[in-house]
Short mmCIF file of C-alpha atoms and ligand atoms in Angstrom, two decimals:
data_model
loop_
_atom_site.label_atom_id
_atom_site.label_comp_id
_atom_site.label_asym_id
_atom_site.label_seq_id
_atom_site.Cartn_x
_atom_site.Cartn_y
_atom_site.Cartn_z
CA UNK B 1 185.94 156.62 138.42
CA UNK B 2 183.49 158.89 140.05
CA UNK B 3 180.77 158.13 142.88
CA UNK B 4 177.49 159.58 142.85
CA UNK B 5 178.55 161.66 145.61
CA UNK B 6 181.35 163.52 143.02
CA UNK B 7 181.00 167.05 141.88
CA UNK B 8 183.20 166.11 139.04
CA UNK B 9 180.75 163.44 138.38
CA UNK B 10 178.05 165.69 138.52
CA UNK B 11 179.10 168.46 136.64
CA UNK B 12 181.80 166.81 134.15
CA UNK B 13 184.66 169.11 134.76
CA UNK B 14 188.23 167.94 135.71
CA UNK B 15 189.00 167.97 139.04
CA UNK B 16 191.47 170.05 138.30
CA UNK B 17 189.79 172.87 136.48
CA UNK B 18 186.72 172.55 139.41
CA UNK B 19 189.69 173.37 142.02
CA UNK B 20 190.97 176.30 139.59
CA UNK B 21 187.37 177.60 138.59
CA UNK B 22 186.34 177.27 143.09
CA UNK B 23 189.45 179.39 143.79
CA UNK B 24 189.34 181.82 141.24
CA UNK B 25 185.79 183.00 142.68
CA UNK B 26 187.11 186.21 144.42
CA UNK B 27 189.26 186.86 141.64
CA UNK B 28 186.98 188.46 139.12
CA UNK B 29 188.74 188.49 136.08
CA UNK B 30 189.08 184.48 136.22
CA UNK B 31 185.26 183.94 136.12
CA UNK B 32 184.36 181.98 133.59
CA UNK B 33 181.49 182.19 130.91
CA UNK B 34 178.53 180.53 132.72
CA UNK B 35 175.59 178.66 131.32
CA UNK B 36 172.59 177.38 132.24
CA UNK B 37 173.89 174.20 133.49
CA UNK B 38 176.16 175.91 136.08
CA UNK B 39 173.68 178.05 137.96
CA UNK B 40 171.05 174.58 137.90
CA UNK B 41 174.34 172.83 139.74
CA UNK B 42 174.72 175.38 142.40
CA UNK B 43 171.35 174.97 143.91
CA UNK B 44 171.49 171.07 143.77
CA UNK B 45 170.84 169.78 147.15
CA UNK B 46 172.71 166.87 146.87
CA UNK B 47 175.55 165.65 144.33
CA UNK B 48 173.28 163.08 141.64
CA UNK B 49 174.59 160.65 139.50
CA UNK B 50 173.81 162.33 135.82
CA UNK B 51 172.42 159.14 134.41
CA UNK B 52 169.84 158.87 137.11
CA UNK B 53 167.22 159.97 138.14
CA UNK B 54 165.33 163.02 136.09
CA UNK B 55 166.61 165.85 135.99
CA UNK B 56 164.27 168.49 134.57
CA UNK B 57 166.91 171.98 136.55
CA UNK B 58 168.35 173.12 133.49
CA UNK B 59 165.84 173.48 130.64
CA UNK B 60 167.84 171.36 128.63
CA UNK B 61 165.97 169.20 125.98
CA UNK B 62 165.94 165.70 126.32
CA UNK B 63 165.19 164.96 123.09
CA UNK B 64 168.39 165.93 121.68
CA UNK B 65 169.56 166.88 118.31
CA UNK B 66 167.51 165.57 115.16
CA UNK B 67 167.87 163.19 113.38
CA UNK B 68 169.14 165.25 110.56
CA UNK B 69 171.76 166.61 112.98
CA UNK B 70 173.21 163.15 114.15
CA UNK B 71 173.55 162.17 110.62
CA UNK B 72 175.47 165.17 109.82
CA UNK B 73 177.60 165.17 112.67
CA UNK B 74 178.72 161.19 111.61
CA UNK B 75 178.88 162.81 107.82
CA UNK B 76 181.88 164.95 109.15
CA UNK B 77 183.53 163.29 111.53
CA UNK B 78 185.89 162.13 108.80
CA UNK B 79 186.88 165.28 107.58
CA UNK B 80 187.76 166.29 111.83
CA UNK B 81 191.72 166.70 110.93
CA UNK B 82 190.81 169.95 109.39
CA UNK B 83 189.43 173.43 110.52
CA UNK B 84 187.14 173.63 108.00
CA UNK B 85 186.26 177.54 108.90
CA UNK B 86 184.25 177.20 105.33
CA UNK B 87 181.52 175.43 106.64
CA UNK B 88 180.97 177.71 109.61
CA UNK B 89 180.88 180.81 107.15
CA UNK B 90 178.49 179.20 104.71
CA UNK B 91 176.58 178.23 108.25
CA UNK B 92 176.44 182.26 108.61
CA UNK B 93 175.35 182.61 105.82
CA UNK B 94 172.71 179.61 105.72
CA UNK B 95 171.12 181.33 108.68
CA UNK B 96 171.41 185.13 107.05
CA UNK B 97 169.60 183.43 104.08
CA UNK B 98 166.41 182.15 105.78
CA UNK B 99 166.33 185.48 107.91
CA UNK B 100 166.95 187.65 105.26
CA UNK B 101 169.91 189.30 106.71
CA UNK B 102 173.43 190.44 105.72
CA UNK B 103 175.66 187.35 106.34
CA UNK B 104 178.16 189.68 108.09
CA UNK B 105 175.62 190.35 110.50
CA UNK B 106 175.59 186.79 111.95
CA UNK B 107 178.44 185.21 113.88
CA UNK B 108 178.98 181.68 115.06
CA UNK B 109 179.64 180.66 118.42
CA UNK B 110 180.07 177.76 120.55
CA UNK B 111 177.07 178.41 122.09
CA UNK B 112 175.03 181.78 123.23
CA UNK B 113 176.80 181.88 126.54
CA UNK B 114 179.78 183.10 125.25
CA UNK B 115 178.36 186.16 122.95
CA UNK B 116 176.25 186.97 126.10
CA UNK B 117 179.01 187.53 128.27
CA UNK B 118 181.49 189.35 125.91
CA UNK B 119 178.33 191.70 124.94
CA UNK B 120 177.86 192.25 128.70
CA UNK B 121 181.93 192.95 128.67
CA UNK B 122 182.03 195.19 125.79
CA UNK B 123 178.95 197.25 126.41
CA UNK B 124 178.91 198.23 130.34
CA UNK B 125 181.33 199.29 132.63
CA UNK B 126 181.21 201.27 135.91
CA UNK B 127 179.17 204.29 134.63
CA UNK B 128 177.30 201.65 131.93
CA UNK B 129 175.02 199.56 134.30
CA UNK B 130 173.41 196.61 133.30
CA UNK B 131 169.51 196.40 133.40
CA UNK B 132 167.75 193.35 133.88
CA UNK B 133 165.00 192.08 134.76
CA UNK B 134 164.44 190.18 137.81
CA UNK B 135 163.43 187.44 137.83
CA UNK B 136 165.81 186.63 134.79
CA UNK B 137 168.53 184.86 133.44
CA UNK B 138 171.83 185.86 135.60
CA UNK B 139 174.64 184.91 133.39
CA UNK B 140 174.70 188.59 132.61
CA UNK B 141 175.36 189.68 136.02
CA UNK B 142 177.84 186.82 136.44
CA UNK B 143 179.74 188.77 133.08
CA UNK B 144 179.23 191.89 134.48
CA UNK B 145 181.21 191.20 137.73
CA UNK B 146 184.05 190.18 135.75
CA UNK B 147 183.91 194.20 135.14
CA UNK B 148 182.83 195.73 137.96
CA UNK B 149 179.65 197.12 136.34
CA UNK B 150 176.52 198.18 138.55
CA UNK B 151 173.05 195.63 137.99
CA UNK B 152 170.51 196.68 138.00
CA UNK B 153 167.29 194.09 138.68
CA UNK B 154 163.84 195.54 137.76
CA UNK B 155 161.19 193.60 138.56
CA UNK B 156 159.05 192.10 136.40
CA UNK B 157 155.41 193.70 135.77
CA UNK B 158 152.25 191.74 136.56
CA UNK B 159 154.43 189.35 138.33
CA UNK B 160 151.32 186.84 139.36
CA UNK B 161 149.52 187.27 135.97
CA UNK B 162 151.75 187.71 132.62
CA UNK B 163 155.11 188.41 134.44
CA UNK B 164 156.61 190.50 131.42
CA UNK B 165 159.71 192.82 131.26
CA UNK B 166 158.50 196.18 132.68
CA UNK B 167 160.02 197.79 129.78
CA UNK B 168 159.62 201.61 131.51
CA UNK B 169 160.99 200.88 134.30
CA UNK B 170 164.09 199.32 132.51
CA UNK B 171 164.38 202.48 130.48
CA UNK B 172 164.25 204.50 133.50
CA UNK B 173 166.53 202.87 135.33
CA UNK B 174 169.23 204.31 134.27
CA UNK B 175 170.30 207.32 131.77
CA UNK B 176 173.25 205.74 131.03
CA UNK B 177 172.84 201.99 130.83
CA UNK B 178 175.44 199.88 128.89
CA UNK B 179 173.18 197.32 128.42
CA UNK B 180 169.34 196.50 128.58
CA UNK B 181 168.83 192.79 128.42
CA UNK B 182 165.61 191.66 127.29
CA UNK B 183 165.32 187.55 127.45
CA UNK B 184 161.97 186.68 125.67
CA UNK B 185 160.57 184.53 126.01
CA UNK B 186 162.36 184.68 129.47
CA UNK B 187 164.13 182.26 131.59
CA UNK B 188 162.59 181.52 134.12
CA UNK B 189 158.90 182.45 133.62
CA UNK B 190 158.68 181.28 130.18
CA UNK B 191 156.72 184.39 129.29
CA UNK B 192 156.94 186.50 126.44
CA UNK B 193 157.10 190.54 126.46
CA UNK B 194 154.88 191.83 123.62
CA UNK B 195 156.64 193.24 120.37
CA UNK B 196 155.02 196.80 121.04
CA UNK B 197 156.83 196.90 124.28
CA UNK B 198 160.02 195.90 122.60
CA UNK B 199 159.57 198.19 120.05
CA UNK B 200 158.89 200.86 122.57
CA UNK B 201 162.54 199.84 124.08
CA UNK B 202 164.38 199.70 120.48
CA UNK B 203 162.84 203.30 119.79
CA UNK B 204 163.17 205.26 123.67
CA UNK B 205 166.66 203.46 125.02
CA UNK B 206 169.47 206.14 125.88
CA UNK B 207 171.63 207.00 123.19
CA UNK B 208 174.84 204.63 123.71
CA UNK B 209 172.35 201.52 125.33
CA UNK B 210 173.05 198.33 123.50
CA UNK B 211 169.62 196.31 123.61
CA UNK B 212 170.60 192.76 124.44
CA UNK B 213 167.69 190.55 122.85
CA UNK B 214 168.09 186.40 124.05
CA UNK B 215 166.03 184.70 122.17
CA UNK B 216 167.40 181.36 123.35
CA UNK B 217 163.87 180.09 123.75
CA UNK B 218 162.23 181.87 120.66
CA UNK B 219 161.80 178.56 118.76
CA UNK B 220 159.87 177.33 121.42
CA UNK B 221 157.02 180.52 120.93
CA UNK B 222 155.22 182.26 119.04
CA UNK B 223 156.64 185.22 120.05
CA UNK B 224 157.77 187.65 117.40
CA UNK B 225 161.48 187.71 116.36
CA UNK B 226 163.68 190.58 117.15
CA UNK B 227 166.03 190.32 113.75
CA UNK B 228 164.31 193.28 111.92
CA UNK B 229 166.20 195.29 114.34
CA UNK B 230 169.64 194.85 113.24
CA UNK B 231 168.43 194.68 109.50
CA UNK B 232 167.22 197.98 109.99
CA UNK B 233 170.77 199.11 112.16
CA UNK B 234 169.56 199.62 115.20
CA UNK B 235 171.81 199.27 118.33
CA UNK B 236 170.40 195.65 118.88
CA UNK B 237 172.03 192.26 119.54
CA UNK B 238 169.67 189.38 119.06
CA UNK B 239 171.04 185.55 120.55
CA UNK B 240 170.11 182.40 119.44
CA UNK B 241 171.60 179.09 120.52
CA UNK B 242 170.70 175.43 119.44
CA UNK B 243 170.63 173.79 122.82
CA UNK B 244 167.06 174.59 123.45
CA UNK B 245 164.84 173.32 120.85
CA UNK B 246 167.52 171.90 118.39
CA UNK B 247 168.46 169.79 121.56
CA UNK B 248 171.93 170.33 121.03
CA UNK B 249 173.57 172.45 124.60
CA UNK B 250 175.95 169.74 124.96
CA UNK B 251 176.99 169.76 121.18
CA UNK B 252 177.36 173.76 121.73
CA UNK B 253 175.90 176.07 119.09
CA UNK B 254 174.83 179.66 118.99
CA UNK B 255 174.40 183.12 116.98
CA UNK B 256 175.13 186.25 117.21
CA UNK B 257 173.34 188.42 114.98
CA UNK B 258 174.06 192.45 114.79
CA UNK B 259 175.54 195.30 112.71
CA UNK B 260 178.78 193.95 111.36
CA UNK B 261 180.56 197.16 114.14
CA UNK B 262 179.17 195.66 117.16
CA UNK B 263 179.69 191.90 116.00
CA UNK B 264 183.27 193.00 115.90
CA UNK B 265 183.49 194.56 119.25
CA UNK B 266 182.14 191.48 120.52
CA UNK B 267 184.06 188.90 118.37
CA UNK B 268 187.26 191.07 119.57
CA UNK B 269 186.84 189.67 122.73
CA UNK B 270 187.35 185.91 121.42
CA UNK B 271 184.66 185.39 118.30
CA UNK B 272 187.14 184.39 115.97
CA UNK B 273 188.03 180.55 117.82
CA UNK B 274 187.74 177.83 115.03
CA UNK B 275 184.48 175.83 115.99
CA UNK B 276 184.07 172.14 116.18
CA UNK B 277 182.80 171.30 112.87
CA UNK B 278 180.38 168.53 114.31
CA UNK B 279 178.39 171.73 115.72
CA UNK B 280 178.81 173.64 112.77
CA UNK B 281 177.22 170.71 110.50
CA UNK B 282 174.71 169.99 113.22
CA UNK B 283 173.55 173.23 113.10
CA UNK B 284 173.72 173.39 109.57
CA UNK B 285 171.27 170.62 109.36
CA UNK B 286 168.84 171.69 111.94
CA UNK B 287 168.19 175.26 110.28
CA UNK B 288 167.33 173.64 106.87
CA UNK B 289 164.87 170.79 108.36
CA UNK B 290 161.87 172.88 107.67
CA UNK B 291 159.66 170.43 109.89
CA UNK B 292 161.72 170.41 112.94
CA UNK B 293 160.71 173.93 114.68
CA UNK B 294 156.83 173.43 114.40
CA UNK B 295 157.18 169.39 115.36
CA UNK B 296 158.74 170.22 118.42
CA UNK B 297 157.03 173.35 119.23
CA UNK B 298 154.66 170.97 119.60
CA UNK B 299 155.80 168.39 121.09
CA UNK B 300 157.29 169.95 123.52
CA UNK B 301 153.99 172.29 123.97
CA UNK B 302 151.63 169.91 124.79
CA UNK B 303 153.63 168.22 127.78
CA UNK B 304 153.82 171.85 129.33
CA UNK B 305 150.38 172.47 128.46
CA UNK B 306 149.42 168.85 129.82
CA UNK B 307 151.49 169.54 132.80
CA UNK B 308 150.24 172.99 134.15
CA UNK B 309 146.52 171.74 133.09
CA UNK B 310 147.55 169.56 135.74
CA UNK B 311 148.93 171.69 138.21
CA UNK B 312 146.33 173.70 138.18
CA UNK B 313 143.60 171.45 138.44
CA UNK B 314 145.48 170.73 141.51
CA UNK B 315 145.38 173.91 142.59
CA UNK B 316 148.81 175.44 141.80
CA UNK B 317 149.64 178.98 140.36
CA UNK B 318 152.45 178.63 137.49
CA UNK B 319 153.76 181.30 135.12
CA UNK B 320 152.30 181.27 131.61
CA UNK B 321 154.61 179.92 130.01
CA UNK B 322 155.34 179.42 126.33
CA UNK B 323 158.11 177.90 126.86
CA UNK B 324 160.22 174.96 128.04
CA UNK B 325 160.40 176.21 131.66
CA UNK B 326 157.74 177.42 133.66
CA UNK B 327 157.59 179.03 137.11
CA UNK B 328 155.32 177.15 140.29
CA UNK B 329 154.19 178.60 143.12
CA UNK B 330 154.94 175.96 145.58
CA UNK B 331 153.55 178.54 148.48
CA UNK B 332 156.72 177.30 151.28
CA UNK B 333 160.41 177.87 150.76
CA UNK B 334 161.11 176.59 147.75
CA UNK B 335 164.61 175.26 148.48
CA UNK B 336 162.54 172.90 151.00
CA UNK B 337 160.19 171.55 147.70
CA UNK B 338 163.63 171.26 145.75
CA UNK B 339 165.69 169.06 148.20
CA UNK B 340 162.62 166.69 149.15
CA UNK B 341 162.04 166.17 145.12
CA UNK B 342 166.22 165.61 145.03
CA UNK B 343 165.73 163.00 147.74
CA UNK B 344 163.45 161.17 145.02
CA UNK B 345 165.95 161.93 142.53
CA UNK B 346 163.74 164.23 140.67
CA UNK B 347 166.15 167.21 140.57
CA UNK B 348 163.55 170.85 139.94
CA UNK B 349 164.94 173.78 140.06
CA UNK B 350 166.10 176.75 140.50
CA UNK B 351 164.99 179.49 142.45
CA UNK B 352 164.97 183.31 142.55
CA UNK B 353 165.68 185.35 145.68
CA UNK B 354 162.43 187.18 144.45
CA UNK B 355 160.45 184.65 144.28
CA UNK B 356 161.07 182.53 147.08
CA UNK B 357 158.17 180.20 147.06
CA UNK B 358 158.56 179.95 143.71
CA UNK B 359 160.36 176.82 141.61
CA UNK B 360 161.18 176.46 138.07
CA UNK B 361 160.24 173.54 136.24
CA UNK B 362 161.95 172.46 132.91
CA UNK B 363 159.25 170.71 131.16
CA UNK B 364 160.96 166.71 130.23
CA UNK B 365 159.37 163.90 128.42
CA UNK B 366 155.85 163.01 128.86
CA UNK B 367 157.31 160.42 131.27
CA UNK B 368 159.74 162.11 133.06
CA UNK B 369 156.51 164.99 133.54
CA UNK B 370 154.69 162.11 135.07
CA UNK B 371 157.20 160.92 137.54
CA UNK B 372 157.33 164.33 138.66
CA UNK B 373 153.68 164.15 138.88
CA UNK B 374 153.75 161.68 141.37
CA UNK B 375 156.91 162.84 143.18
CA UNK B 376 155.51 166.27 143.72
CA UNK B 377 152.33 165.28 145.04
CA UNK B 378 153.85 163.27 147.51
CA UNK B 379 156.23 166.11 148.50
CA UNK B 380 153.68 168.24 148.83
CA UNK B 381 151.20 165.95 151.06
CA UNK B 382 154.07 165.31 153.44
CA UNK B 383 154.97 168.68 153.59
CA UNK B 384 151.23 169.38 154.47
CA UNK B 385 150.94 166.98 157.22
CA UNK B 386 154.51 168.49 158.82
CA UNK B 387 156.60 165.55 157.19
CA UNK B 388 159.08 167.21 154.91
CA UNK B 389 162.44 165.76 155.98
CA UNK B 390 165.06 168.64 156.61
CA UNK B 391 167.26 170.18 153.78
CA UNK B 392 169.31 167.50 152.68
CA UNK B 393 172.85 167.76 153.96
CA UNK B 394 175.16 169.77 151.31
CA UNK B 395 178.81 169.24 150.95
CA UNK B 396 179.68 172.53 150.72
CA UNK B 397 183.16 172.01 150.57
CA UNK B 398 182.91 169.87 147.54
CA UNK B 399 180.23 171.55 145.65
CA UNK B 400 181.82 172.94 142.45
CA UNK B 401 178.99 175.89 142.33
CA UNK B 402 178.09 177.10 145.63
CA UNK B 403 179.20 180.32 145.44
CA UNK B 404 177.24 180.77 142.31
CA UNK B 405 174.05 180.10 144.66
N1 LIG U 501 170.32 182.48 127.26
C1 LIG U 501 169.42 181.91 128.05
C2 LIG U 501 168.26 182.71 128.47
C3 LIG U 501 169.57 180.61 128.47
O1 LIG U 501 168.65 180.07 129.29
C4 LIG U 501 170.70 179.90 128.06
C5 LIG U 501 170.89 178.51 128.51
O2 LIG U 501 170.11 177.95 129.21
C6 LIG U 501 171.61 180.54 127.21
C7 LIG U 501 171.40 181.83 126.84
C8 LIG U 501 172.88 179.95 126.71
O3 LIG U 501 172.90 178.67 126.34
P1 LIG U 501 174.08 178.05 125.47
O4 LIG U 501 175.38 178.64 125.86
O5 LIG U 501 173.97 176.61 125.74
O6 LIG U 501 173.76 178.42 124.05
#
């Protein structure tokens, strides 16, 4: 049994691997592959029961997987006392098929997390810096501590209008980087950086720069896909995972897709693991239902678009997003907006040391938007009139993330 106030509860680890994973902070080579999910649970005010209240912290899809997915997972579950490493080839090759790539060039994973950090691993080191953009999605910097590599955060251009990667400064940042990581559309802002500007980076990067593309969001846009890039051999490593708009991060699915040298230097590192075959067939599924990108594109689109139509007819400043997450400018510490929504049990989140007053919001259900609707504008009127209660009491001791934080 666990009680609300549990961080196994909340986060679904053992106890024991929470005590293992909290003490094995200092030692770097015991950090594990984080997601998402992790770095949304550090900066959670309070421990929350995961089956209440909404939680729109960790641009997770509540939708789920398809319907096509769900019947293919209870298809296979049958067949579960074998490996079954057949289906996740011809799942390689599914994808390579509708991309018109070379199946070698695509490798399965439990997830993009996982190719993420071992690209991070394989690429940098402590004359190899890793450039990203700030802010950005950190479970780079999280890999590259594991080796000691420099960050290094650029800032992103036209941060209160189309917040992109400032591809030139990236490229200058270093003349040696290991790795340039270029998350479009990006988490957090939701924003896209335009395909001449990644074109600019695929053509000027330092000899020896691996261009890390995360398209973990792509689905989700209209932004142009990177893949052309590795058809054409180019030191590129494109991501894609099913847990954003397939709905499937807790059924764990994701791609790497490169030149068949630097999939291997990256599979070296652990790529080879068998994978569930309920994820494999999932995905499977999901990548030949023709309908399901553009139906959820838009489904999923018009709640955003209803909700910052709203926002800023209320007078707020968010990101523009194309995405499932945007940025708002809350305009006071945002940690103070994030605990008083907690209180209500509408867990928001996270925020960027760069952008203090800023929160990210995953966009939810139409429903779950509109409770947050109403929580946040009474948030903000009490925190108008003075009447914000004080940051909610954290259990530091007990948190299972708080270093990440
Ligand atoms: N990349 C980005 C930018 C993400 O936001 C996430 C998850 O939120 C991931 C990669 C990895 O997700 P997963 O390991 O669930 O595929």
């Amino acid at each position: 049994m666990t009680s609300p106030v549990d961080p196994i509860g909340c986060s679904g680890f053992s106890r024991r691997a929470f005590f293992r994973f909290a003490a094995g902070a200092s030692a770097l080579a015991s950090l594990p592959i984080l997601t998402e999910a992790h770095l949304a649970l550090a900066q959670r005010p309070q421990f929350a029961d995961p089956n209440k209240g909404i939680h729109i912290d960790a641009n997770e899809n509540p939708l789920g997987p398809s319907e096509a997915a769900r019947q293919a997972i209870a298809n296979i579950i049958p067949r579960g006392g074998r490996y079954l490493f057949d289906i996740q080839e011809d799942l390689a090759a599914t994808f390579a098929g509708i991309e018109g790539l070379n199946p070698e060039s695509v490798m399965p994973f439990p997830g993009s997390s996982q190719p993420l950090h071992f690209t991070v691993l394989a690429f940098t080191g402590k004359n190899k810096p890793l450039v990203i953009a700030d802010p950005g999605y950190e479970a780079p910097i999280w890999a590259a501590k594991v080796s000691g590599t420099p960050v290094i955060k650029v800032p992103l251009a036209d941060p209160k209008g189309a917040a992109t990667h400032d591809i030139g400064a990236m490229l200058a940042a270093s003349s040696t980087p290991g790795v340039l990581y270029i998350c479009n559309p990006n988490n957090p802002t939701g924003t896209t950086t335009s395909r001449a500007d990644i074109e600019y980076a695929v053509a000027n990067a330092p000899r020896g720069a691996i261009l890390l593309i995360d398209e973990a969001y792509i689905h989700l846009s209209d932004a142009t896909p990177s893949l052309d890039f590795v058809k054409e051999g180019k030191d590129v490593i494109v991501l894609r995972t099913f847990s954003k708009l397939y709905g499937m991060a807790g059924i764990r699915m994701g791609l790497a897709i490169a030149r068949p040298d630097l999939l291997e230097k990256i599979g070296s590192l652990g790529g080879l693991n068998a994978l569930p075959i309920t994820a494999v067939a999932a995905a499977k599924a999901s990548l030949v239902d023709k309908d399901l990108v553009p139906t959820r594109r838009k489904i999923i689109g018009d709640i955003r678009a209803d909700t910052l139509a709203w926002l800023k007819a209320d007078g707020y400043a968010c990101t523009p997003s194309v995405s499932n997450c945007f940025m708002l400018d809350v305009r006071r510490p945002g940690k103070e907006v994030l605990a008083a929504m907690a209180a209500k049990e509408i867990f928001i989140g996270r925020i960027w040391p760069a952008w203090p007053t800023q929160v990210r919001i995953t966009v939810g259900t139409q429903n779950e938007m509109l409770a947050f609707r109403k929580a946040f504008t009474e948030v903000m009127a009490a925190s108008t009139a003075g009447l914000v209660p004080p940051l909610l009491p954290r259990k530091l001791a007990e948190h299972p993330f708080t270093h990440l934080s």
